[in-house]
Amino acid sequence: DVLMTQTPVSLPVSLGGQVSISCRSSQSLVHSDGNTYLHWYLQKPGQSPQLLIYRVSNRFSGVPDRFSGSGSGTDFTLKISRVEPEDLGVYYCLQSTHFPLTFGSGTKLEIK
Amino acid sequence: QVTLKESGPGMLQPSKTLSLTCSFSGFSLSTSGMVVSWIRQPSGKSLEWLAAIDWDGDKYYNPSLKSRLTVSKNTSNTQVFLKITSVDIADTATYYCARIAAIPLFDYWGQGVMVTVSS
């Protein structure tokens, strides 16, 4: 299975600040079709995960442009600008290039 | 509007079979490319993909649990089921169903159903 390693585990932030979350995979996530199937989710307290970013850098419908994704190969980053209270929760990366699909271990964004 | 909702027993004893149902609306599982998956999350831990069934009835299982999992759907393509045999305490988790559409990712999730395995 592809191991997805997220850092940091916990990320204190001031409201209005900017943060970055790293996700590294044990294998390249470039699919044979040329796409990279690396996605980002936010799980707010007591809720299901919600899709933020798909295929590295594409924002899902309704996701504000404060969220941006980048990276390639095995190294990916989610950046959140102007952090708002509604952004707090646990962020997960997901790879769907290789079977079985695997999630990162999560990064908890919390108020400093 | 796409919605999914899981249902299950809440609690069951070790060695029993866990049966879960995902009821959904707002899309048809008979549409080419549609998939419904099961994912679980122990309390305070990350997410684990378990199984999936697609519009054509093809089934996919996480190899780590394959021998214990069975995924199926009803003939009207409005519900997907998951059975896990021989449960133990390690199967205690919140179980989610989620949709996969055009891109292999989970775009819509159910609210989850908590399952506790305890004697």
XYZ file of N, CA and C in Angstrom:
693
model
N 0.841 -1.195 0.000
C 0.000 0.000 0.000
C 0.881 1.251 0.000
N 0.367 2.320 -0.615
C 1.088 3.590 -0.619
C 0.917 4.265 0.741
N 2.023 4.558 1.367
C 1.994 5.237 2.661
C 1.979 6.738 2.445
N 1.010 7.393 3.085
C 0.869 8.845 2.973
C 1.260 9.460 4.307
N 2.305 10.262 4.294
C 2.827 10.843 5.532
C 2.538 12.338 5.565
N 1.779 12.746 6.533
C 1.433 14.164 6.673
C 2.221 14.796 7.816
N 2.668 16.030 7.572
C 3.304 16.822 8.622
C 2.849 18.264 8.513
N 2.726 18.953 9.676
C 2.887 18.396 11.020
C 1.635 17.640 11.447
N 1.693 17.040 12.625
C 0.522 16.365 13.178
C -0.474 17.404 13.691
N 0.071 18.451 14.305
C -0.762 19.519 14.855
C -0.205 20.847 14.398
N -1.087 21.797 14.105
C -0.653 23.069 13.530
C -1.422 24.208 14.174
N -0.807 24.851 15.173
C -1.457 26.013 15.787
C -1.361 27.215 14.844
N -2.452 27.953 14.760
C -2.478 29.101 13.851
C -3.283 30.230 14.466
N -2.885 31.435 14.141
C -3.677 32.609 14.527
C -4.684 32.890 13.435
N -5.882 33.286 13.834
C -6.881 33.641 12.835
C -6.326 34.749 11.947
N -6.532 34.597 10.660
C -5.990 35.541 9.700
C -4.613 35.178 9.195
N -4.017 34.176 9.809
C -2.680 33.764 9.417
C -2.675 32.819 8.230
N -1.475 32.346 7.891
C -1.299 31.440 6.758
C -0.548 30.200 7.214
N -0.959 29.047 6.710
C -0.298 27.804 7.088
C -0.134 26.912 5.873
N 0.807 25.958 6.007
C 1.012 24.954 4.967
C 1.063 23.578 5.614
N 0.455 22.612 4.939
C 0.444 21.227 5.380
C 1.112 20.390 4.306
N 2.000 19.495 4.726
C 2.732 18.665 3.784
C 2.163 17.252 3.757
N 2.151 16.668 2.584
C 1.744 15.278 2.399
C 2.747 14.627 1.462
N 3.402 13.579 1.930
C 4.395 12.887 1.117
C 3.974 11.435 0.946
N 4.124 10.923 -0.258
C 3.724 9.560 -0.565
C 4.956 8.676 -0.732
N 4.779 7.383 -0.461
C 5.902 6.441 -0.553
C 6.196 6.039 -1.988
N 5.292 6.384 -2.917
C 5.497 6.134 -4.341
C 4.987 7.339 -5.111
N 5.476 7.501 -6.301
C 4.963 8.562 -7.154
C 3.463 8.390 -7.376
N 2.740 9.506 -7.343
C 1.293 9.461 -7.540
C 0.891 9.821 -8.965
N 1.837 9.816 -9.877
C 1.521 10.049 -11.288
C 0.936 8.767 -11.858
N -0.284 8.841 -12.326
C -0.968 7.689 -12.897
C -0.483 7.461 -14.326
N -0.714 6.265 -14.812
C -0.337 5.956 -16.193
C -1.106 6.811 -17.195
N -2.241 7.402 -16.761
C -2.996 8.278 -17.673
C -2.469 9.712 -17.648
N -1.412 9.943 -16.858
C -0.788 11.257 -16.806
C -1.297 12.148 -15.688
N -2.421 11.774 -15.075
C -2.961 12.564 -13.982
C -2.331 12.156 -12.652
N -2.384 13.085 -11.706
C -1.922 12.824 -10.340
C -3.129 12.901 -9.419
N -3.471 11.757 -8.830
C -4.709 11.675 -8.051
C -4.410 11.847 -6.565
N -4.117 13.090 -6.216
C -3.871 13.476 -4.835
C -4.894 14.540 -4.474
N -5.612 14.300 -3.379
C -6.733 15.155 -3.014
C -6.628 15.525 -1.538
N -7.303 16.613 -1.183
C -7.296 17.098 0.199
C -8.720 17.206 0.744
N -8.866 16.811 2.010
C -10.153 16.871 2.704
C -9.991 17.594 4.031
N -11.083 18.190 4.475
C -11.163 18.766 5.811
C -12.280 18.068 6.565
N -11.954 17.591 7.769
C -12.980 17.018 8.620
C -13.167 17.937 9.819
N -14.264 18.654 9.824
C -14.588 19.516 10.950
C -15.081 18.667 12.115
N -14.967 19.163 13.331
C -15.372 18.374 14.504
C -16.792 17.843 14.386
N -16.938 16.534 14.567
C -18.244 15.899 14.536
C -18.848 15.743 13.160
N -18.085 16.035 12.107
C -18.626 15.958 10.748
C -17.874 14.938 9.896
N -18.445 14.653 8.732
C -17.773 13.822 7.744
C -16.704 14.653 7.041
N -15.716 13.989 6.475
C -14.746 14.730 5.663
C -15.432 15.421 4.494
N -14.911 16.578 4.117
C -15.437 17.299 2.962
C -14.278 17.583 2.012
N -14.567 17.427 0.726
C -13.542 17.592 -0.299
C -13.197 19.064 -0.468
N -11.904 19.355 -0.441
C -11.416 20.723 -0.662
C -10.751 20.860 -2.031
N -9.762 20.021 -2.255
C -8.896 20.107 -3.437
C -8.839 18.730 -4.083
N -8.972 18.687 -5.409
C -8.822 17.411 -6.097
C -7.737 17.512 -7.158
N -7.136 16.393 -7.434
C -6.020 16.314 -8.397
C -5.021 17.446 -8.173
N -4.506 17.487 -6.975
C -3.382 18.348 -6.545
C -3.778 19.802 -6.313
N -4.456 20.419 -7.294
C -4.569 21.881 -7.225
C -5.929 22.443 -7.623
N -6.911 21.584 -7.824
C -8.237 22.047 -8.272
C -9.189 22.161 -7.083
N -9.715 23.366 -6.889
C -10.666 23.546 -5.788
C -12.023 22.958 -6.146
N -12.590 22.238 -5.185
C -13.931 21.678 -5.376
C -14.943 22.810 -5.320
N -16.139 22.534 -5.822
C -17.209 23.522 -5.871
C -17.451 24.153 -4.494
N -17.440 25.474 -4.456
C -17.750 26.194 -3.227
C -16.586 26.404 -2.285
N -15.430 25.866 -2.614
C -14.257 26.015 -1.738
C -13.612 27.373 -2.004
N -13.400 28.169 -0.969
C -12.837 29.520 -1.189
C -11.402 29.472 -1.688
N -11.013 30.557 -2.355
C -9.674 30.584 -2.950
C -8.581 30.802 -1.901
N -8.958 30.829 -0.640
C -7.946 30.848 0.415
C -7.207 29.506 0.483
N -7.829 28.487 -0.096
C -7.239 27.149 -0.117
C -6.555 26.928 -1.467
N -5.312 26.453 -1.407
C -4.620 26.153 -2.651
C -3.744 24.924 -2.448
N -3.618 24.145 -3.506
C -2.810 22.942 -3.451
C -1.738 22.975 -4.513
N -0.621 22.335 -4.187
C 0.481 22.277 -5.140
C 1.270 21.004 -4.908
N 2.221 20.762 -5.800
C 3.096 19.615 -5.637
C 3.116 18.729 -6.856
N 3.951 17.709 -6.768
C 4.073 16.752 -7.861
C 4.803 15.518 -7.368
N 4.633 14.428 -8.108
C 5.365 13.201 -7.791
C 4.996 12.594 -6.446
N 5.796 12.882 -5.449
C 5.578 12.329 -4.117
C 5.425 13.390 -3.034
N 5.483 14.653 -3.421
C 5.544 15.743 -2.442
C 4.468 16.791 -2.729
N 3.557 16.967 -1.780
C 2.397 17.831 -2.011
C 2.165 18.738 -0.812
N 1.556 19.898 -1.094
C 1.332 20.895 -0.051
C -0.058 21.498 -0.199
N -0.721 21.659 0.940
C -1.966 22.420 1.010
C -1.653 23.709 1.761
N -2.005 24.825 1.145
C -1.786 26.121 1.778
C -3.135 26.759 2.083
N -3.244 27.307 3.287
C -4.461 28.011 3.676
C -4.070 29.426 4.066
N -4.651 30.387 3.381
C -4.378 31.799 3.660
C -5.541 32.404 4.436
N -5.225 33.450 5.211
C -6.278 34.181 5.941
C -7.197 33.225 6.674
N -6.616 32.419 7.548
C -7.362 31.367 8.250
C -8.560 31.943 8.995
N -9.691 31.279 8.824
C -10.930 31.666 9.489
C -11.340 30.565 10.477
N -12.215 30.896 11.419
C -12.631 29.885 12.414
C -13.210 28.628 11.769
N -13.896 28.763 10.640
C -14.524 27.616 9.975
C -13.499 26.672 9.347
N -12.221 27.062 9.326
C -11.178 26.226 8.730
C -10.608 25.226 9.732
N -10.999 25.344 10.969
C -10.415 24.487 11.999
C -10.948 23.068 11.893
N -10.067 22.102 12.138
C -10.425 20.704 12.037
C -9.201 19.901 11.637
N -9.432 18.703 11.126
C -8.333 17.831 10.712
C -8.316 17.724 9.188
N -7.151 17.931 8.628
C -6.963 17.867 7.180
C -6.323 16.530 6.814
N -6.861 15.908 5.780
C -6.339 14.626 5.296
C -6.027 14.723 3.813
N -4.918 14.096 3.422
C -4.684 13.891 2.003
C -5.119 12.462 1.660
N -5.491 12.282 0.410
C -5.936 10.983 -0.101
C -5.269 10.749 -1.439
N -4.735 9.553 -1.653
C -4.236 9.199 -2.985
C -5.176 8.148 -3.584
N -5.516 8.357 -4.834
C -6.343 7.373 -5.538
C -5.694 6.953 -6.848
N -4.386 7.126 -6.929
C -3.620 6.642 -8.083
C -3.421 5.143 -8.003
N -3.112 4.673 -6.812
C -2.774 3.269 -6.612
C -3.849 2.588 -5.771
N -4.030 1.282 -6.037
C -4.980 0.491 -5.271
C -4.229 -0.234 -4.150
N -4.754 -0.228 -2.931
C -5.983 0.438 -2.464
C -5.777 1.927 -2.205
N -6.877 2.664 -2.233
C -6.820 4.072 -1.907
C -6.366 4.214 -0.458
N -5.519 5.210 -0.210
C -5.017 5.414 1.145
C -5.027 6.886 1.529
N -5.269 7.113 2.806
C -5.337 8.451 3.372
C -4.077 8.745 4.177
N -3.786 10.027 4.315
C -2.756 10.453 5.233
C -3.241 10.335 6.660
N -2.333 10.547 7.594
C -2.640 10.372 9.006
C -3.339 11.585 9.620
N -3.372 12.674 8.894
C -4.123 13.835 9.351
C -3.261 14.914 9.985
N -3.692 16.160 9.803
C -3.073 17.330 10.429
C -4.179 18.151 11.077
N -4.050 18.362 12.374
C -5.083 19.094 13.102
C -4.739 20.572 13.150
N -5.609 21.376 12.566
C -5.439 22.829 12.574
C -6.208 23.377 13.757
N -5.492 24.071 14.636
C -6.143 24.582 15.836
C -5.678 26.002 16.117
N -6.465 26.675 16.941
C -6.164 28.077 17.255
C -4.975 28.165 18.204
N -4.079 29.085 17.876
C -2.898 29.313 18.728
C -3.313 30.041 19.994
N -29.683 17.093 -5.594
C -28.906 17.144 -4.358
C -28.512 15.718 -3.962
N -27.210 15.506 -3.900
C -26.682 14.184 -3.557
C -26.661 14.023 -2.040
N -27.287 12.967 -1.566
C -27.226 12.650 -0.137
C -26.993 11.156 0.037
N -26.276 10.813 1.089
C -26.026 9.424 1.461
C -26.234 9.317 2.973
N -26.746 8.184 3.385
C -26.976 7.977 4.813
C -26.725 6.531 5.172
N -25.897 6.336 6.175
C -25.554 5.008 6.641
C -26.467 4.590 7.788
N -26.685 3.293 7.880
C -27.411 2.751 9.024
C -26.778 1.419 9.414
N -26.875 1.118 10.702
C -26.264 -0.095 11.200
C -26.732 -0.399 12.606
N -26.193 -1.427 13.232
C -26.717 -1.927 14.499
C -26.317 -1.119 15.727
N -25.310 -0.236 15.599
C -24.844 0.521 16.765
C -23.830 -0.264 17.593
N -24.236 -1.410 18.044
C -23.350 -2.228 18.861
C -23.554 -3.701 18.515
N -22.470 -4.460 18.526
C -22.584 -5.904 18.356
C -21.429 -6.592 19.067
N -21.582 -7.894 19.225
C -20.605 -8.664 19.988
C -19.479 -9.171 19.098
N -18.326 -9.392 19.685
C -17.217 -9.983 18.916
C -17.627 -11.302 18.285
N -17.055 -11.564 17.142
C -17.250 -12.765 16.321
C -18.528 -12.712 15.485
N -19.387 -11.715 15.698
C -20.615 -11.609 14.896
C -20.333 -10.962 13.549
N -21.370 -10.921 12.727
C -21.281 -10.277 11.418
C -21.951 -8.908 11.466
N -21.202 -7.906 11.051
C -21.701 -6.533 10.989
C -22.344 -6.291 9.632
N -23.576 -5.786 9.656
C -24.279 -5.458 8.421
C -24.592 -3.970 8.403
N -24.150 -3.314 7.353
C -24.353 -1.879 7.192
C -25.098 -1.600 5.893
N -25.899 -0.542 5.916
C -26.644 -0.116 4.732
C -26.345 1.340 4.434
N -26.136 1.640 3.171
C -25.981 3.011 2.696
C -27.147 3.300 1.761
N -27.992 4.228 2.161
C -29.117 4.645 1.328
C -28.788 5.996 0.730
N -28.995 6.143 -0.555
C -28.590 7.390 -1.199
C -29.641 7.875 -2.182
N -29.507 9.151 -2.502
C -30.400 9.782 -3.482
C -29.643 10.895 -4.170
N -30.209 11.382 -5.238
C -29.589 12.473 -5.983
C -28.661 12.006 -7.087
N -28.457 10.721 -7.191
C -27.692 10.158 -8.301
C -28.121 8.708 -8.464
N -27.780 8.147 -9.606
C -28.128 6.762 -9.870
C -26.873 5.919 -9.975
N -26.856 4.839 -9.219
C -25.710 3.933 -9.271
C -25.702 3.138 -10.569
N -26.752 3.267 -11.361
C -26.772 2.586 -12.657
C -26.106 3.432 -13.742
N -25.734 4.650 -13.401
C -25.060 5.534 -14.359
C -23.602 5.120 -14.495
N -23.148 5.017 -15.728
C -21.776 4.619 -15.992
C -20.785 5.500 -15.240
N -19.844 4.873 -14.546
C -18.827 5.609 -13.808
C -19.119 5.816 -12.341
N -20.350 5.566 -11.942
C -20.703 5.787 -10.537
C -20.223 4.642 -9.665
N -19.750 4.997 -8.495
C -19.250 4.026 -7.530
C -19.684 4.474 -6.133
N -20.013 3.540 -5.292
C -20.233 3.831 -3.866
C -19.222 3.025 -3.060
N -18.569 3.725 -2.155
C -17.506 3.125 -1.343
C -17.850 3.152 0.136
N -17.168 2.291 0.869
C -17.224 2.300 2.327
C -15.849 2.658 2.870
N -15.851 3.521 3.871
C -14.637 3.977 4.537
C -14.923 3.968 6.035
N -13.927 3.661 6.836
C -14.163 3.698 8.277
C -13.091 4.517 8.990
N -13.437 4.925 10.221
C -12.554 5.784 10.992
C -12.702 5.464 12.475
N -11.731 4.776 13.063
C -11.760 4.619 14.527
C -11.675 5.989 15.195
N -12.233 6.102 16.352
C -12.265 7.375 17.049
C -10.868 7.957 17.225
N -10.694 9.194 16.777
C -9.415 9.874 16.931
C -8.340 9.438 15.957
N -8.693 8.592 15.006
C -7.693 8.079 14.061
C -8.045 8.480 12.629
N -7.200 8.046 11.725
C -7.384 8.403 10.321
C -8.415 7.492 9.662
N -8.514 7.640 8.361
C -9.542 6.987 7.568
C -8.965 5.789 6.832
N -9.779 4.772 6.674
C -9.370 3.542 5.983
C -10.423 3.185 4.951
N -10.015 3.102 3.683
C -10.940 2.669 2.633
C -11.148 1.166 2.741
N -12.401 0.736 2.662
C -12.733 -0.677 2.858
C -13.128 -1.386 1.565
N -14.114 -0.851 0.884
C -14.690 -1.574 -0.251
C -15.464 -0.614 -1.129
N -15.769 -1.083 -2.341
C -16.551 -0.275 -3.269
C -17.292 -1.185 -4.231
N -18.392 -0.655 -4.764
C -19.131 -1.353 -5.814
C -19.484 -0.327 -6.876
N -19.349 -0.719 -8.141
C -19.606 0.251 -9.201
C -20.930 -0.010 -9.914
N -21.183 0.853 -10.881
C -22.455 0.830 -11.599
C -22.721 -0.503 -12.304
N -21.631 -1.192 -12.625
C -21.723 -2.449 -13.357
C -21.757 -3.653 -12.425
N -21.736 -3.395 -11.133
C -21.755 -4.477 -10.155
C -20.383 -5.023 -9.817
N -19.335 -4.448 -10.382
C -17.988 -4.875 -10.029
C -17.661 -4.436 -8.610
N -16.942 -5.284 -7.912
C -16.655 -5.046 -6.494
C -15.153 -4.950 -6.255
N -14.799 -4.090 -5.307
C -13.403 -3.841 -5.000
C -13.238 -3.871 -3.489
N -12.168 -4.512 -3.032
C -11.957 -4.661 -1.597
C -10.532 -4.280 -1.216
N -10.400 -3.721 -0.021
C -9.068 -3.497 0.521
C -8.463 -4.875 0.802
N -7.317 -5.164 0.220
C -6.736 -6.503 0.403
C -6.527 -6.881 1.867
N -6.310 -5.891 2.714
C -6.040 -6.193 4.124
C -7.257 -6.764 4.839
N -8.446 -6.552 4.271
C -9.682 -7.009 4.919
C -10.539 -7.853 3.995
N -10.060 -8.121 2.813
C -10.878 -8.718 1.764
C -11.610 -9.986 2.190
N -10.947 -10.821 2.967
C -11.545 -12.111 3.330
C -12.771 -11.940 4.219
N -12.933 -10.778 4.824
C -14.039 -10.560 5.762
C -15.136 -9.650 5.211
N -14.923 -9.092 4.032
C -15.846 -8.084 3.505
C -16.698 -8.618 2.362
N -17.950 -8.167 2.327
C -18.809 -8.402 1.180
C -19.606 -7.130 0.923
N -19.469 -6.585 -0.269
C -20.235 -5.403 -0.663
C -21.254 -5.817 -1.721
N -22.427 -5.221 -1.649
C -23.490 -5.541 -2.607
C -24.408 -4.336 -2.756
N -25.318 -4.424 -3.707
C -26.296 -3.344 -3.894
C -27.647 -3.956 -4.198
N -28.678 -3.138 -4.029
C -30.012 -3.645 -4.332
C -30.317 -3.469 -5.818
N -31.344 -4.133 -6.268
C -31.644 -4.159 -7.703
C -32.124 -2.811 -8.220
N -32.639 -1.974 -7.344
C -33.099 -0.655 -7.771
C -31.988 0.385 -7.708
N -30.780 -0.036 -7.305
C -29.615 0.854 -7.280
C -29.816 2.091 -6.399
N -30.460 1.862 -5.262
C -30.660 2.955 -4.316
C -30.000 2.689 -2.978
N -29.479 1.488 -2.811
C -28.810 1.137 -1.559
C -27.587 0.268 -1.829
N -26.584 0.447 -0.990
C -25.389 -0.390 -1.028
C -25.199 -0.954 0.369
N -24.756 -2.181 0.417
C -24.620 -2.884 1.690
C -23.166 -3.312 1.902
N -22.797 -3.420 3.156
C -21.479 -3.951 3.500
C -21.650 -4.925 4.655
N -21.050 -6.098 4.497
C -21.013 -7.051 5.596
C -19.560 -7.293 5.981
N -19.317 -7.293 7.276
C -17.995 -7.622 7.806
C -18.166 -8.785 8.767
N -17.509 -9.885 8.452
C -17.652 -11.073 9.287
C -16.627 -11.077 10.419
N -16.913 -11.876 11.429
C -15.980 -12.113 12.541
C -15.411 -10.817 13.112
N -16.290 -9.909 13.499
C -15.815 -8.616 14.008
C -15.107 -8.795 15.348
N -14.178 -7.882 15.605
C -13.596 -7.803 16.941
C -13.473 -6.327 17.343
N -12.885 -6.087 18.490
C -12.841 -4.725 19.040
C -12.200 -3.758 18.068
N -11.258 -4.233 17.283
C -10.562 -3.369 16.319
C -11.476 -2.856 15.213
N -12.645 -3.428 15.082
C -13.607 -2.968 14.065
C -14.512 -1.860 14.594
N -14.331 -1.484 15.841
C -15.071 -0.357 16.406
C -14.651 0.923 15.691
N -15.612 1.605 15.088
C -15.292 2.778 14.258
C -16.578 3.454 13.815
N -16.419 4.630 13.242
C -17.497 5.240 12.477
C -17.332 4.800 11.028
N -18.413 4.314 10.465
C -18.397 3.816 9.094
C -19.124 4.805 8.194
N -18.453 5.190 7.119
C -19.010 6.121 6.155
C -19.215 5.436 4.807
N -20.240 5.861 4.106
C -20.299 5.556 2.678
C -20.100 6.869 1.930
N -19.547 6.759 0.751
C -19.216 7.948 -0.027
C -19.328 7.614 -1.505
N -19.586 8.633 -2.293
C -19.721 8.459 -3.730
C -18.422 8.765 -4.453
N -18.169 7.989 -5.499
C -17.130 8.317 -6.464
C -17.847 8.523 -7.790
N -17.571 9.660 -8.436
C -18.204 9.922 -9.727
C -17.138 9.912 -10.830
N -16.958 11.010 -11.506
C -16.092 11.024 -12.690
C -14.621 10.814 -12.350
N -14.177 11.399 -11.258
C -12.770 11.315 -10.855
C -12.693 10.359 -9.667
N -11.656 9.523 -9.600
C -11.570 8.593 -8.459
C -11.267 9.313 -7.158
N -12.272 9.896 -6.555
C -12.185 10.493 -5.232
C -13.591 10.485 -4.653
N -13.682 10.705 -3.348
C -14.971 10.676 -2.671
C -15.507 12.102 -2.633
N -16.516 12.385 -3.462
C -16.985 13.768 -3.515
C -18.120 14.046 -2.542
N -18.951 13.073 -2.263
C -20.020 13.239 -1.290
C -19.984 12.093 -0.290
N -20.166 12.440 0.985
C -20.090 11.474 2.082
C -21.394 11.459 2.853
N -21.688 10.316 3.449
C -22.766 10.260 4.414
C -22.307 10.818 5.752
N -23.220 10.895 6.687
C -22.913 11.443 8.012
C -22.137 10.466 8.875
N -22.127 9.206 8.479
C -21.425 8.178 9.242
C -22.320 7.508 10.267
N -22.003 6.252 10.563
C -22.712 5.511 11.607
C -21.659 4.889 12.523
N -21.845 5.119 13.812
C -20.883 4.603 14.773
C -21.217 3.160 15.118
N -20.204 2.317 15.087
C -20.375 0.908 15.417
C -19.395 0.543 16.537
N -19.913 -0.034 17.586
C -19.077 -0.471 18.708
C -19.143 -1.984 18.818
N -17.981 -2.603 18.865
C -17.902 -4.048 19.070
C -17.494 -4.283 20.518
N -18.378 -4.910 21.249
C -18.131 -5.116 22.673
C -18.913 -6.318 23.172
N -18.316 -7.007 24.099
C -19.003 -8.146 24.700
C -19.836 -7.696 25.910
